[in-house]
């Protein structure tokens, strides 16, 4: 049977019926509903010449053996946030399932082709995203912390995992799954407004943003709001306010998709009759280029010192979290561009703000690329999340075209030659 993209839309609706309610998708990882979704996927693919396996981290793999052991991987995640949308994560899996069907029915492929349903991408229950993919990538390094994590009902993470056959101590054994992986493809809804703004159905993702997150503490002097003349104040909030405005210019000067956000300022004493003594400010900066990200951080720090001098206050910085940018594979980006042009006439290249399982796989050294399909109103992680059916069908076609091109590309490269 040829590729049938309309079937993907039907199956997504079926999954929504089976695992959602009036508030949206309820496939939170390590729950009964999530397990039901995995069982449904197993049944949906029954009858095809493939092997199913659940690995040590709870990832669900479907493998069509090819002439070569080298494997093309296509991935997504069936888990959702509570009250989630009908497409986030599961579009990737169901589009991959359709491509896998098409390949399996065409006879033995040149390469082994594998579909992976990653476990717990969202981290909705325990606050740890990308669980299964980071285990397979070998980058999971927080097992001690994970042991201590509990959900809102007080259930410990290791116990919840054990109910689904996963032993946290052995999760990293899932690394063997990426041995022989020659390329990884992931289709995802954009979850942002860029493609809709450009009136384009599809785009190629260049990589995931590097992120710098810092807490900036401004220290001045509390003083009476009535008796302290304006020129004698040491107002901590004035520093935070100047920086909140300055970072807009920092992002604009840097360009190429740069974003900076001051997500909150907490003031003390925080009463109407006092000048602010301390202001704790949150800053998040993101860029696809590591050097530009470092430059943006430097500019923000320099500006903060200037504002501290101007306001006669002190400023100090402490890092909350950071991650370097993860660029996708240049050759696969070209192939993805071509397959989008073939199905939609025009393509667009854009970075990804959110992290995805693809970032973990790319970090592990597997050539990786993602396709984004337009999200209506840029909404995600809500039942309002939506994409036009015609765009969903185009996205299945684009993924299928990309899979064929990737198989041809990998087959043409000898296994001994590094692929980048
Ligand atoms: Zn997702």
Short mmCIF file of N, CA, C and O in Angstrom, two decimals, residues 68 70 111 182-183 329 331-332 335 367 405-420:
data_model
loop_
_atom_site.label_atom_id
_atom_site.label_comp_id
_atom_site.label_asym_id
_atom_site.label_seq_id
_atom_site.Cartn_x
_atom_site.Cartn_y
_atom_site.Cartn_z
N UNK A 68 21.31 -3.82 5.46
CA UNK A 68 22.44 -3.41 6.30
C UNK A 68 21.98 -3.28 7.75
O UNK A 68 20.82 -2.98 8.03
N UNK A 70 23.17 -0.99 9.61
CA UNK A 70 23.13 0.44 9.89
C UNK A 70 21.68 0.91 9.85
O UNK A 70 20.90 0.46 9.01
N UNK A 111 18.65 -0.18 4.34
CA UNK A 111 19.11 -0.01 5.72
C UNK A 111 18.04 -0.56 6.66
O UNK A 111 16.87 -0.65 6.31
N UNK A 182 22.68 5.57 11.97
CA UNK A 182 23.37 6.38 10.97
C UNK A 182 22.73 7.76 10.81
O UNK A 182 23.38 8.70 10.36
N UNK A 183 21.47 7.88 11.18
CA UNK A 183 20.80 9.18 11.10
C UNK A 183 19.53 9.12 11.94
O UNK A 183 18.97 8.04 12.15
N UNK A 329 22.63 18.25 11.62
CA UNK A 329 23.59 17.86 10.58
C UNK A 329 23.38 18.63 9.27
O UNK A 329 22.25 18.67 8.75
N UNK A 331 24.24 18.08 6.11
CA UNK A 331 23.77 17.32 4.95
C UNK A 331 22.28 16.99 5.08
O UNK A 331 21.50 17.15 4.14
N UNK A 332 21.89 16.57 6.29
CA UNK A 332 20.47 16.24 6.51
C UNK A 332 19.59 17.49 6.41
O UNK A 332 18.44 17.40 5.96
N UNK A 335 18.91 17.86 2.77
CA UNK A 335 17.95 16.86 2.30
C UNK A 335 16.53 17.19 2.78
O UNK A 335 15.55 17.01 2.05
N UNK A 367 24.04 11.91 13.27
CA UNK A 367 23.55 12.99 12.40
C UNK A 367 22.03 13.09 12.50
O UNK A 367 21.34 12.09 12.35
N UNK A 405 15.47 9.93 1.08
CA UNK A 405 16.73 10.63 0.75
C UNK A 405 17.83 10.25 1.75
O UNK A 405 18.99 10.08 1.38
N UNK A 406 17.45 10.14 3.03
CA UNK A 406 18.45 9.82 4.05
C UNK A 406 18.98 8.40 3.83
O UNK A 406 20.19 8.15 3.96
N UNK A 407 18.09 7.48 3.48
CA UNK A 407 18.54 6.11 3.23
C UNK A 407 19.52 6.08 2.06
O UNK A 407 20.58 5.45 2.14
N UNK A 408 19.20 6.82 1.00
CA UNK A 408 20.10 6.86 -0.16
C UNK A 408 21.43 7.49 0.22
O UNK A 408 22.51 7.00 -0.17
N UNK A 409 21.38 8.54 1.00
CA UNK A 409 22.60 9.25 1.41
C UNK A 409 23.49 8.35 2.27
O UNK A 409 24.70 8.24 2.05
N UNK A 410 22.87 7.68 3.24
CA UNK A 410 23.65 6.82 4.14
C UNK A 410 24.23 5.64 3.36
O UNK A 410 25.39 5.26 3.55
N UNK A 411 23.42 5.08 2.46
CA UNK A 411 23.89 3.92 1.69
C UNK A 411 25.08 4.29 0.83
O UNK A 411 25.95 3.46 0.55
N UNK A 412 25.13 5.56 0.39
CA UNK A 412 26.22 6.01 -0.48
C UNK A 412 27.49 6.30 0.31
O UNK A 412 28.57 6.39 -0.27
N UNK A 413 27.37 6.47 1.63
CA UNK A 413 28.56 6.73 2.45
C UNK A 413 29.03 5.40 3.01
O UNK A 413 28.23 4.68 3.59
N UNK A 414 30.32 5.14 2.87
CA UNK A 414 30.81 3.87 3.42
C UNK A 414 30.81 3.99 4.94
O UNK A 414 31.06 5.05 5.49
N UNK A 415 30.52 2.89 5.65
CA UNK A 415 30.44 2.93 7.12
C UNK A 415 31.75 3.39 7.75
O UNK A 415 31.75 3.92 8.85
N UNK A 416 32.87 3.19 7.02
CA UNK A 416 34.17 3.56 7.60
C UNK A 416 34.38 5.07 7.59
O UNK A 416 35.14 5.60 8.40
N UNK A 417 33.69 5.76 6.68
CA UNK A 417 33.89 7.21 6.60
C UNK A 417 33.01 7.91 7.62
O UNK A 417 31.83 7.62 7.71
N UNK A 418 33.60 8.82 8.38
CA UNK A 418 32.75 9.56 9.31
C UNK A 418 31.69 10.33 8.53
O UNK A 418 31.98 10.84 7.44
N UNK A 419 30.48 10.37 9.06
CA UNK A 419 29.40 10.93 8.26
C UNK A 419 29.32 12.45 8.35
O UNK A 419 28.41 13.04 7.82
N UNK A 420 30.19 13.11 9.12
CA UNK A 420 30.21 14.57 9.01
C UNK A 420 31.65 15.08 8.96
O UNK A 420 32.52 14.45 9.45
#
